[in-house]
PDB file of C-alpha atoms in Angstrom:
ATOM      1  CA  UNK W   1      -8.224 -34.030  25.360  1.00 46.00           C
ATOM      2  CA  UNK W   2      -7.062 -33.509  28.959  1.00 44.00           C
ATOM      3  CA  UNK W   3      -9.704 -32.014  31.268  1.00 47.00           C
ATOM      4  CA  UNK W   4      -7.358 -29.212  32.370  1.00 44.00           C
ATOM      5  CA  UNK W   5      -6.822 -28.258  28.730  1.00 38.00           C
ATOM      6  CA  UNK W   6     -10.577 -28.234  28.136  1.00 38.00           C
ATOM      7  CA  UNK W   7     -11.125 -26.004  31.161  1.00 50.00           C
ATOM      8  CA  UNK W   8      -8.352 -23.661  30.045  1.00 42.00           C
ATOM      9  CA  UNK W   9      -9.786 -23.338  26.534  1.00 36.00           C
ATOM     10  CA  UNK W  10     -13.255 -22.769  27.958  1.00 41.00           C
ATOM     11  CA  UNK W  11     -11.924 -20.052  30.254  1.00 46.00           C
ATOM     12  CA  UNK W  12     -10.138 -18.311  27.366  1.00 38.00           C
ATOM     13  CA  UNK W  13     -13.266 -18.506  25.183  1.00 38.00           C
ATOM     14  CA  UNK W  14     -15.436 -17.172  27.997  1.00 42.00           C
ATOM     15  CA  UNK W  15     -13.053 -14.273  28.608  1.00 44.00           C
ATOM     16  CA  UNK W  16     -13.078 -13.440  24.881  1.00 41.00           C
ATOM     17  CA  UNK W  17     -16.873 -13.385  24.568  1.00 41.00           C
ATOM     18  CA  UNK W  18     -17.334  -9.703  25.498  1.00 50.00           C
ATOM     19  CA  UNK W  19     -14.679  -8.687  22.977  1.00 46.00           C
ATOM     20  CA  UNK W  20     -16.170 -10.833  20.203  1.00 43.00           C
ATOM     21  CA  UNK W  21     -19.686  -9.649  20.950  1.00 47.00           C
ATOM     22  CA  UNK W  22     -18.673  -6.029  20.382  1.00 53.00           C
ATOM     23  CA  UNK W  23     -16.501  -6.746  17.358  1.00 61.00           C
ATOM     24  CA  UNK W  24     -17.178  -4.623  14.287  1.00 94.00           C
ATOM     25  CA  UNK W  25     -16.813  -5.567  10.631  1.00 95.00           C
ATOM     26  CA  UNK W  26     -16.548  -2.906   7.940  1.00 95.00           C
ATOM     27  CA  UNK W  27     -15.837  -3.221   4.238  1.00 96.00           C
ATOM     28  CA  UNK W  28     -15.066  -1.123   1.197  1.00 96.00           C
ATOM     29  CA  UNK W  29     -14.966  -1.419  -2.582  1.00 97.00           C
ATOM     30  CA  UNK W  30     -13.362   0.997  -5.044  1.00 98.00           C
ATOM     31  CA  UNK W  31     -12.879   1.649  -8.730  1.00 98.00           C
ATOM     32  CA  UNK W  32      -9.828   3.722  -9.585  1.00 98.00           C
ATOM     33  CA  UNK W  33      -8.467   5.054 -12.872  1.00 98.00           C
ATOM     34  CA  UNK W  34      -4.915   4.035 -11.921  1.00 98.00           C
ATOM     35  CA  UNK W  35      -3.448   2.198  -8.934  1.00 98.00           C
ATOM     36  CA  UNK W  36      -0.207   3.675  -7.692  1.00 98.00           C
ATOM     37  CA  UNK W  37       1.631   2.297  -4.669  1.00 98.00           C
ATOM     38  CA  UNK W  38       4.173   4.637  -3.127  1.00 98.00           C
ATOM     39  CA  UNK W  39       4.115   6.681  -6.301  1.00 98.00           C
ATOM     40  CA  UNK W  40       4.610   3.773  -8.707  1.00 98.00           C
ATOM     41  CA  UNK W  41       2.124   2.288 -11.211  1.00 98.00           C
ATOM     42  CA  UNK W  42       0.951  -1.220 -10.353  1.00 98.00           C
ATOM     43  CA  UNK W  43      -0.364  -1.993 -13.859  1.00 98.00           C
ATOM     44  CA  UNK W  44       2.587  -1.814 -16.230  1.00 97.00           C
ATOM     45  CA  UNK W  45       2.668  -4.951 -18.412  1.00 97.00           C
ATOM     46  CA  UNK W  46       0.939  -4.457 -21.752  1.00 95.00           C
ATOM     47  CA  UNK W  47      -0.493  -7.162 -24.019  1.00 92.00           C
ATOM     48  CA  UNK W  48       2.733  -7.005 -26.068  1.00 92.00           C
ATOM     49  CA  UNK W  49       4.846  -7.684 -22.977  1.00 94.00           C
ATOM     50  CA  UNK W  50       6.172  -4.121 -22.795  1.00 96.00           C
ATOM     51  CA  UNK W  51       5.266  -1.263 -20.467  1.00 97.00           C
ATOM     52  CA  UNK W  52       1.893   0.437 -20.733  1.00 96.00           C
ATOM     53  CA  UNK W  53       2.190   4.187 -21.241  1.00 96.00           C
ATOM     54  CA  UNK W  54      -1.452   5.247 -21.124  1.00 95.00           C
ATOM     55  CA  UNK W  55      -2.653   7.373 -18.216  1.00 94.00           C
ATOM     56  CA  UNK W  56      -5.862   5.426 -17.518  1.00 97.00           C
ATOM     57  CA  UNK W  57      -5.317   1.870 -16.274  1.00 97.00           C
ATOM     58  CA  UNK W  58      -8.408   1.020 -14.187  1.00 98.00           C
ATOM     59  CA  UNK W  59      -8.232  -1.206 -11.124  1.00 98.00           C
ATOM     60  CA  UNK W  60     -10.920  -2.772  -8.941  1.00 98.00           C
ATOM     61  CA  UNK W  61     -10.154  -2.774  -5.216  1.00 98.00           C
ATOM     62  CA  UNK W  62     -11.769  -3.763  -1.949  1.00 97.00           C
ATOM     63  CA  UNK W  63     -11.366  -5.262   1.468  1.00 97.00           C
ATOM     64  CA  UNK W  64     -12.562  -5.398   5.046  1.00 96.00           C
ATOM     65  CA  UNK W  65     -11.504  -4.517   8.576  1.00 97.00           C
ATOM     66  CA  UNK W  66     -12.489  -6.418  11.717  1.00 97.00           C
ATOM     67  CA  UNK W  67     -12.040  -4.664  15.052  1.00 96.00           C
ATOM     68  CA  UNK W  68     -12.277  -6.543  18.328  1.00 95.00           C
ATOM     69  CA  UNK W  69     -14.561  -4.188  20.209  1.00 90.00           C
ATOM     70  CA  UNK W  70     -12.809  -1.630  22.385  1.00 92.00           C
ATOM     71  CA  UNK W  71      -9.695  -3.772  22.814  1.00 95.00           C
ATOM     72  CA  UNK W  72      -7.731  -1.871  20.174  1.00 96.00           C
ATOM     73  CA  UNK W  73      -6.868  -5.033  18.221  1.00 98.00           C
ATOM     74  CA  UNK W  74      -7.847  -5.429  14.574  1.00 98.00           C
ATOM     75  CA  UNK W  75      -7.250  -7.575  11.491  1.00 98.00           C
ATOM     76  CA  UNK W  76      -7.961  -6.827   7.875  1.00 97.00           C
ATOM     77  CA  UNK W  77      -7.660  -7.709   4.223  1.00 98.00           C
ATOM     78  CA  UNK W  78      -7.374  -5.523   1.114  1.00 98.00           C
ATOM     79  CA  UNK W  79      -7.171  -6.543  -2.549  1.00 98.00           C
ATOM     80  CA  UNK W  80      -6.542  -4.902  -5.902  1.00 98.00           C
ATOM     81  CA  UNK W  81      -6.172  -5.923  -9.501  1.00 98.00           C
ATOM     82  CA  UNK W  82      -2.526  -5.448 -10.584  1.00 98.00           C
ATOM     83  CA  UNK W  83      -0.303  -6.329 -13.509  1.00 97.00           C
ATOM     84  CA  UNK W  84       3.399  -5.955 -12.803  1.00 97.00           C
ATOM     85  CA  UNK W  85       4.448  -9.593 -12.292  1.00 97.00           C
ATOM     86  CA  UNK W  86       4.101 -12.193 -15.041  1.00 96.00           C
ATOM     87  CA  UNK W  87       1.468 -14.773 -14.125  1.00 96.00           C
ATOM     88  CA  UNK W  88      -0.168 -12.671 -11.424  1.00 97.00           C
ATOM     89  CA  UNK W  89      -3.165 -10.347 -11.616  1.00 97.00           C
ATOM     90  CA  UNK W  90      -4.083  -9.623  -7.996  1.00 98.00           C
ATOM     91  CA  UNK W  91      -2.533  -8.163  -4.869  1.00 98.00           C
ATOM     92  CA  UNK W  92      -3.839  -9.492  -1.558  1.00 98.00           C
ATOM     93  CA  UNK W  93      -2.859  -7.715   1.650  1.00 98.00           C
ATOM     94  CA  UNK W  94      -3.291  -9.288   5.085  1.00 98.00           C
ATOM     95  CA  UNK W  95      -2.671  -7.224   8.188  1.00 98.00           C
ATOM     96  CA  UNK W  96      -3.279  -7.011  11.892  1.00 98.00           C
ATOM     97  CA  UNK W  97      -2.361  -4.647  14.669  1.00 98.00           C
ATOM     98  CA  UNK W  98      -3.194  -2.663  17.743  1.00 98.00           C
ATOM     99  CA  UNK W  99      -4.463   0.913  18.096  1.00 98.00           C
ATOM    100  CA  UNK W 100      -4.315   3.014  21.240  1.00 98.00           C
ATOM    101  CA  UNK W 101      -4.422   6.573  22.548  1.00 97.00           C
ATOM    102  CA  UNK W 102      -1.355   8.199  24.087  1.00 97.00           C
ATOM    103  CA  UNK W 103      -2.333  11.667  25.220  1.00 97.00           C
ATOM    104  CA  UNK W 104      -3.275  13.650  22.121  1.00 97.00           C
ATOM    105  CA  UNK W 105      -1.816  11.040  19.758  1.00 98.00           C
ATOM    106  CA  UNK W 106      -3.487   8.090  18.060  1.00 98.00           C
ATOM    107  CA  UNK W 107      -0.964   5.247  17.844  1.00 98.00           C
ATOM    108  CA  UNK W 108      -1.107   2.231  15.553  1.00 98.00           C
ATOM    109  CA  UNK W 109       1.296  -0.731  15.420  1.00 98.00           C
ATOM    110  CA  UNK W 110       1.063  -3.832  13.268  1.00 98.00           C
ATOM    111  CA  UNK W 111       2.318  -6.193  10.588  1.00 98.00           C
ATOM    112  CA  UNK W 112       1.295  -6.307   6.926  1.00 98.00           C
ATOM    113  CA  UNK W 113       1.976  -8.960   4.280  1.00 98.00           C
ATOM    114  CA  UNK W 114       1.580  -8.279   0.553  1.00 98.00           C
ATOM    115  CA  UNK W 115       0.812 -11.473  -1.391  1.00 98.00           C
ATOM    116  CA  UNK W 116       0.868 -12.010  -5.162  1.00 98.00           C
ATOM    117  CA  UNK W 117      -0.734 -15.371  -6.058  1.00 96.00           C
ATOM    118  CA  UNK W 118       0.630 -16.764  -9.309  1.00 93.00           C
ATOM    119  CA  UNK W 119       4.040 -15.147  -8.829  1.00 97.00           C
ATOM    120  CA  UNK W 120       5.292 -15.073  -5.261  1.00 98.00           C
ATOM    121  CA  UNK W 121       8.468 -13.154  -6.133  1.00 98.00           C
ATOM    122  CA  UNK W 122       6.714  -9.960  -5.082  1.00 98.00           C
ATOM    123  CA  UNK W 123       5.626 -11.196  -1.642  1.00 98.00           C
ATOM    124  CA  UNK W 124       6.723  -8.712   1.016  1.00 98.00           C
ATOM    125  CA  UNK W 125       6.178  -8.381   4.764  1.00 98.00           C
ATOM    126  CA  UNK W 126       6.529  -5.155   6.745  1.00 98.00           C
ATOM    127  CA  UNK W 127       6.212  -4.037  10.342  1.00 98.00           C
ATOM    128  CA  UNK W 128       4.641  -0.603  10.762  1.00 98.00           C
ATOM    129  CA  UNK W 129       3.971   2.030  13.347  1.00 98.00           C
ATOM    130  CA  UNK W 130       2.186   5.365  13.128  1.00 98.00           C
ATOM    131  CA  UNK W 131       1.225   8.365  15.216  1.00 98.00           C
ATOM    132  CA  UNK W 132      -1.684  10.651  14.382  1.00 98.00           C
ATOM    133  CA  UNK W 133      -2.675  14.061  15.666  1.00 98.00           C
ATOM    134  CA  UNK W 134      -5.906  15.930  14.938  1.00 98.00           C
ATOM    135  CA  UNK W 135      -6.728  19.575  15.519  1.00 96.00           C
ATOM    136  CA  UNK W 136     -10.129  20.983  14.542  1.00 93.00           C
ATOM    137  CA  UNK W 137      -8.549  24.143  13.177  1.00 95.00           C
ATOM    138  CA  UNK W 138      -5.440  22.950  11.339  1.00 97.00           C
ATOM    139  CA  UNK W 139      -6.509  19.399  10.415  1.00 98.00           C
ATOM    140  CA  UNK W 140      -5.152  15.870  10.877  1.00 98.00           C
ATOM    141  CA  UNK W 141      -1.553  14.682  10.563  1.00 98.00           C
ATOM    142  CA  UNK W 142      -0.311  11.070  10.488  1.00 98.00           C
ATOM    143  CA  UNK W 143       3.337  10.008  10.469  1.00 98.00           C
ATOM    144  CA  UNK W 144       3.877   6.342   9.578  1.00 98.00           C
ATOM    145  CA  UNK W 145       6.978   4.189   9.182  1.00 98.00           C
ATOM    146  CA  UNK W 146       7.055   0.743   7.535  1.00 98.00           C
ATOM    147  CA  UNK W 147      10.074  -1.571   7.781  1.00 98.00           C
ATOM    148  CA  UNK W 148      10.659  -4.587   5.517  1.00 98.00           C
ATOM    149  CA  UNK W 149      11.381  -7.837   7.377  1.00 98.00           C
ATOM    150  CA  UNK W 150      10.955 -10.273   4.458  1.00 98.00           C
ATOM    151  CA  UNK W 151      13.955 -11.396   2.389  1.00 98.00           C
ATOM    152  CA  UNK W 152      12.985  -9.128  -0.487  1.00 98.00           C
ATOM    153  CA  UNK W 153      11.127  -5.883  -1.133  1.00 98.00           C
ATOM    154  CA  UNK W 154       8.648  -6.423  -3.989  1.00 98.00           C
ATOM    155  CA  UNK W 155      11.204  -8.457  -5.981  1.00 98.00           C
ATOM    156  CA  UNK W 156      13.584  -5.527  -6.413  1.00 98.00           C
ATOM    157  CA  UNK W 157      16.548  -7.524  -5.076  1.00 98.00           C
ATOM    158  CA  UNK W 158      15.698 -10.650  -7.113  1.00 98.00           C
ATOM    159  CA  UNK W 159      16.247 -12.781  -4.009  1.00 98.00           C
ATOM    160  CA  UNK W 160      13.913 -15.620  -5.024  1.00 97.00           C
ATOM    161  CA  UNK W 161      15.743 -16.009  -8.324  1.00 97.00           C
ATOM    162  CA  UNK W 162      19.005 -16.623  -6.484  1.00 97.00           C
ATOM    163  CA  UNK W 163      20.601 -13.197  -6.774  1.00 98.00           C
ATOM    164  CA  UNK W 164      22.095 -13.507  -3.298  1.00 98.00           C
ATOM    165  CA  UNK W 165      20.841  -9.973  -2.606  1.00 98.00           C
ATOM    166  CA  UNK W 166      18.372  -8.862   0.037  1.00 98.00           C
ATOM    167  CA  UNK W 167      15.605  -6.269   0.169  1.00 98.00           C
ATOM    168  CA  UNK W 168      15.281  -6.603   3.929  1.00 98.00           C
ATOM    169  CA  UNK W 169      15.552  -3.357   5.930  1.00 98.00           C
ATOM    170  CA  UNK W 170      14.069  -1.241   3.152  1.00 98.00           C
ATOM    171  CA  UNK W 171      12.111   1.476   4.946  1.00 98.00           C
ATOM    172  CA  UNK W 172       9.202   3.725   4.028  1.00 99.00           C
ATOM    173  CA  UNK W 173       8.328   6.962   5.842  1.00 99.00           C
ATOM    174  CA  UNK W 174       5.061   8.766   5.060  1.00 98.00           C
ATOM    175  CA  UNK W 175       3.520  12.003   6.332  1.00 98.00           C
ATOM    176  CA  UNK W 176      -0.170  12.446   5.512  1.00 98.00           C
ATOM    177  CA  UNK W 177      -2.413  15.466   6.049  1.00 98.00           C
ATOM    178  CA  UNK W 178      -6.174  15.976   5.699  1.00 98.00           C
ATOM    179  CA  UNK W 179      -8.546  18.862   6.400  1.00 98.00           C
ATOM    180  CA  UNK W 180     -12.225  19.390   5.652  1.00 98.00           C
ATOM    181  CA  UNK W 181     -12.143  22.725   3.855  1.00 96.00           C
ATOM    182  CA  UNK W 182     -15.909  22.912   3.345  1.00 96.00           C
ATOM    183  CA  UNK W 183     -18.805  20.613   4.193  1.00 97.00           C
ATOM    184  CA  UNK W 184     -18.163  17.137   2.722  1.00 98.00           C
ATOM    185  CA  UNK W 185     -15.041  18.299   0.832  1.00 98.00           C
ATOM    186  CA  UNK W 186     -11.717  17.212   2.313  1.00 98.00           C
ATOM    187  CA  UNK W 187      -8.251  18.258   1.195  1.00 98.00           C
ATOM    188  CA  UNK W 188      -5.673  15.461   1.335  1.00 98.00           C
ATOM    189  CA  UNK W 189      -1.909  15.472   0.851  1.00 98.00           C
ATOM    190  CA  UNK W 190       0.906  13.020   1.549  1.00 98.00           C
ATOM    191  CA  UNK W 191       4.662  12.883   1.128  1.00 98.00           C
ATOM    192  CA  UNK W 192       6.619   9.645   1.345  1.00 98.00           C
ATOM    193  CA  UNK W 193      10.230   8.484   1.211  1.00 99.00           C
ATOM    194  CA  UNK W 194      11.351   4.967   0.245  1.00 98.00           C
ATOM    195  CA  UNK W 195      14.865   4.106   1.458  1.00 98.00           C
ATOM    196  CA  UNK W 196      15.955   1.063  -0.533  1.00 98.00           C
ATOM    197  CA  UNK W 197      18.274  -1.504   1.032  1.00 98.00           C
ATOM    198  CA  UNK W 198      21.949  -1.294   0.109  1.00 98.00           C
ATOM    199  CA  UNK W 199      21.645  -4.437  -2.053  1.00 98.00           C
ATOM    200  CA  UNK W 200      18.773  -2.954  -4.073  1.00 98.00           C
ATOM    201  CA  UNK W 201      20.648   0.312  -4.545  1.00 98.00           C
ATOM    202  CA  UNK W 202      23.665  -1.668  -5.804  1.00 98.00           C
ATOM    203  CA  UNK W 203      21.496  -2.681  -8.779  1.00 98.00           C
ATOM    204  CA  UNK W 204      21.003   0.947  -9.799  1.00 97.00           C
ATOM    205  CA  UNK W 205      17.643   1.596  -8.140  1.00 98.00           C
ATOM    206  CA  UNK W 206      17.564   4.763  -6.074  1.00 98.00           C
ATOM    207  CA  UNK W 207      15.751   5.745  -2.920  1.00 98.00           C
ATOM    208  CA  UNK W 208      12.982   8.137  -3.893  1.00 98.00           C
ATOM    209  CA  UNK W 209      10.261  10.549  -2.756  1.00 98.00           C
ATOM    210  CA  UNK W 210       6.596  10.098  -3.680  1.00 98.00           C
ATOM    211  CA  UNK W 211       3.677  12.525  -3.385  1.00 98.00           C
ATOM    212  CA  UNK W 212      -0.120  12.500  -3.395  1.00 98.00           C
ATOM    213  CA  UNK W 213      -2.138  15.736  -3.483  1.00 98.00           C
ATOM    214  CA  UNK W 214      -5.885  16.007  -4.001  1.00 98.00           C
ATOM    215  CA  UNK W 215      -9.332  16.115  -2.461  1.00 98.00           C
ATOM    216  CA  UNK W 216     -12.320  13.880  -1.785  1.00 98.00           C
ATOM    217  CA  UNK W 217     -16.050  14.548  -1.678  1.00 98.00           C
ATOM    218  CA  UNK W 218     -18.427  12.637   0.586  1.00 98.00           C
ATOM    219  CA  UNK W 219     -21.817  12.011  -1.063  1.00 98.00           C
ATOM    220  CA  UNK W 220     -23.181  10.325   2.061  1.00 97.00           C
ATOM    221  CA  UNK W 221     -24.232   6.716   2.661  1.00 96.00           C
ATOM    222  CA  UNK W 222     -20.587   5.637   2.433  1.00 96.00           C
ATOM    223  CA  UNK W 223     -20.038   6.874  -1.133  1.00 98.00           C
ATOM    224  CA  UNK W 224     -17.100   9.176  -1.892  1.00 98.00           C
ATOM    225  CA  UNK W 225     -15.189  10.435  -4.924  1.00 98.00           C
ATOM    226  CA  UNK W 226     -11.506  11.397  -4.786  1.00 98.00           C
ATOM    227  CA  UNK W 227      -9.197  13.049  -7.273  1.00 98.00           C
ATOM    228  CA  UNK W 228      -5.448  13.413  -6.803  1.00 98.00           C
ATOM    229  CA  UNK W 229      -2.112  13.876  -8.516  1.00 98.00           C
ATOM    230  CA  UNK W 230       0.281  11.053  -7.628  1.00 98.00           C
ATOM    231  CA  UNK W 231       3.834  10.309  -8.662  1.00 98.00           C
ATOM    232  CA  UNK W 232       7.463  10.141  -7.568  1.00 98.00           C
ATOM    233  CA  UNK W 233      10.909  11.482  -8.390  1.00 98.00           C
ATOM    234  CA  UNK W 234      13.951   9.469  -9.569  1.00 98.00           C
ATOM    235  CA  UNK W 235      12.051   8.501 -12.723  1.00 98.00           C
ATOM    236  CA  UNK W 236      15.199   7.555 -14.651  1.00 98.00           C
ATOM    237  CA  UNK W 237      16.127   4.938 -12.025  1.00 98.00           C
ATOM    238  CA  UNK W 238      12.936   2.980 -12.743  1.00 98.00           C
ATOM    239  CA  UNK W 239      12.691   2.970 -16.533  1.00 97.00           C
ATOM    240  CA  UNK W 240      10.812   0.186 -18.329  1.00 97.00           C
ATOM    241  CA  UNK W 241      10.893  -0.592 -22.040  1.00 95.00           C
ATOM    242  CA  UNK W 242       7.727   0.690 -23.718  1.00 96.00           C
ATOM    243  CA  UNK W 243       8.848  -0.144 -27.257  1.00 93.00           C
ATOM    244  CA  UNK W 244      12.003  -2.007 -28.313  1.00 88.00           C
ATOM    245  CA  UNK W 245      12.236  -0.098 -31.584  1.00 84.00           C
ATOM    246  CA  UNK W 246      13.792  -1.646 -34.692  1.00 87.00           C
ATOM    247  CA  UNK W 247      17.302  -3.076 -34.790  1.00 77.00           C
ATOM    248  CA  UNK W 248      19.111  -3.008 -38.156  1.00 75.00           C
ATOM    249  CA  UNK W 249      22.229  -4.565 -36.721  1.00 72.00           C
ATOM    250  CA  UNK W 250      23.820  -1.441 -35.312  1.00 73.00           C
ATOM    251  CA  UNK W 251      21.514  -0.830 -32.344  1.00 72.00           C
ATOM    252  CA  UNK W 252      17.788  -0.228 -31.903  1.00 76.00           C
ATOM    253  CA  UNK W 253      16.125   2.777 -33.495  1.00 83.00           C
ATOM    254  CA  UNK W 254      12.918   4.255 -32.087  1.00 80.00           C
ATOM    255  CA  UNK W 255      13.143   2.495 -28.719  1.00 88.00           C
ATOM    256  CA  UNK W 256      11.118   4.212 -25.984  1.00 95.00           C
ATOM    257  CA  UNK W 257      10.920   3.896 -22.225  1.00 96.00           C
ATOM    258  CA  UNK W 258       8.344   4.564 -19.522  1.00 97.00           C
ATOM    259  CA  UNK W 259       8.712   5.263 -15.813  1.00 98.00           C
ATOM    260  CA  UNK W 260       6.067   3.986 -13.378  1.00 98.00           C
ATOM    261  CA  UNK W 261       7.010   7.010 -11.240  1.00 98.00           C
ATOM    262  CA  UNK W 262       5.440   9.393 -13.760  1.00 98.00           C
ATOM    263  CA  UNK W 263       2.855  11.755 -12.250  1.00 98.00           C
ATOM    264  CA  UNK W 264      -0.769  10.977 -13.017  1.00 98.00           C
ATOM    265  CA  UNK W 265      -4.147  12.469 -12.148  1.00 98.00           C
ATOM    266  CA  UNK W 266      -6.156   9.641 -10.562  1.00 98.00           C
ATOM    267  CA  UNK W 267      -9.877   9.449  -9.872  1.00 98.00           C
ATOM    268  CA  UNK W 268     -11.237   6.938  -7.349  1.00 98.00           C
ATOM    269  CA  UNK W 269     -14.849   6.115  -6.480  1.00 98.00           C
ATOM    270  CA  UNK W 270     -15.265   4.335  -3.132  1.00 98.00           C
ATOM    271  CA  UNK W 271     -18.212   2.742  -1.366  1.00 98.00           C
ATOM    272  CA  UNK W 272     -17.843   1.951   2.332  1.00 96.00           C
ATOM    273  CA  UNK W 273     -20.012  -0.912   3.507  1.00 92.00           C
TER     274      UNK W 273
END
């Protein structure tokens, strides 16, 4: 290797030492009664190949965050058991970004990739940006926007199967609120809006609103318990077959459907490491 290159790499490494020395690694693990993402169930395929309709569909989740000292830069990973793509049973998220203060606002910008090993049709990449504001009296507000830059949005457009359609430019806007209403008990609420790309909407899927309302209790030592009602509107635009019924030659009888947008009460136990 050229001596100038060696010196340059050494200088970069030396300059990065203070940042690496003050880096912080945190982790978390959770058990939830149902994993919903933007109001939609992420465990929907039953053993018979049709949609699960039960309200309790447990998922194990966990990940870590690595912050580079006071620089504002961070990277992270989060994982969850899922079951909405044939051949895949896990979601792996990889993300990185930069946080900073701008007056009274906490800003956060980054990129996030959702990976589904075993069935890459669901792979999706988004750019995101958020602004947060906290007031001791009224609570904390965070407004976040995520914009899809991958060819598809969670396989809705069927791009990888050669549909010729694109999920790119699907956007998600979320407003979250939290307030400690008594010691260790925090009220949490969020409202989101998914704006599907024109190609996805041409398939009959509709843009929709999701919601999340509940509370969490902090037991101390990084252990917390949360309960919330989560769901979304436009249920009829996202119907899955729960039972095909019986066909006597003139159409199925007794066929039933299920919407992953259906509201559910979800309990989640989390341990921060």
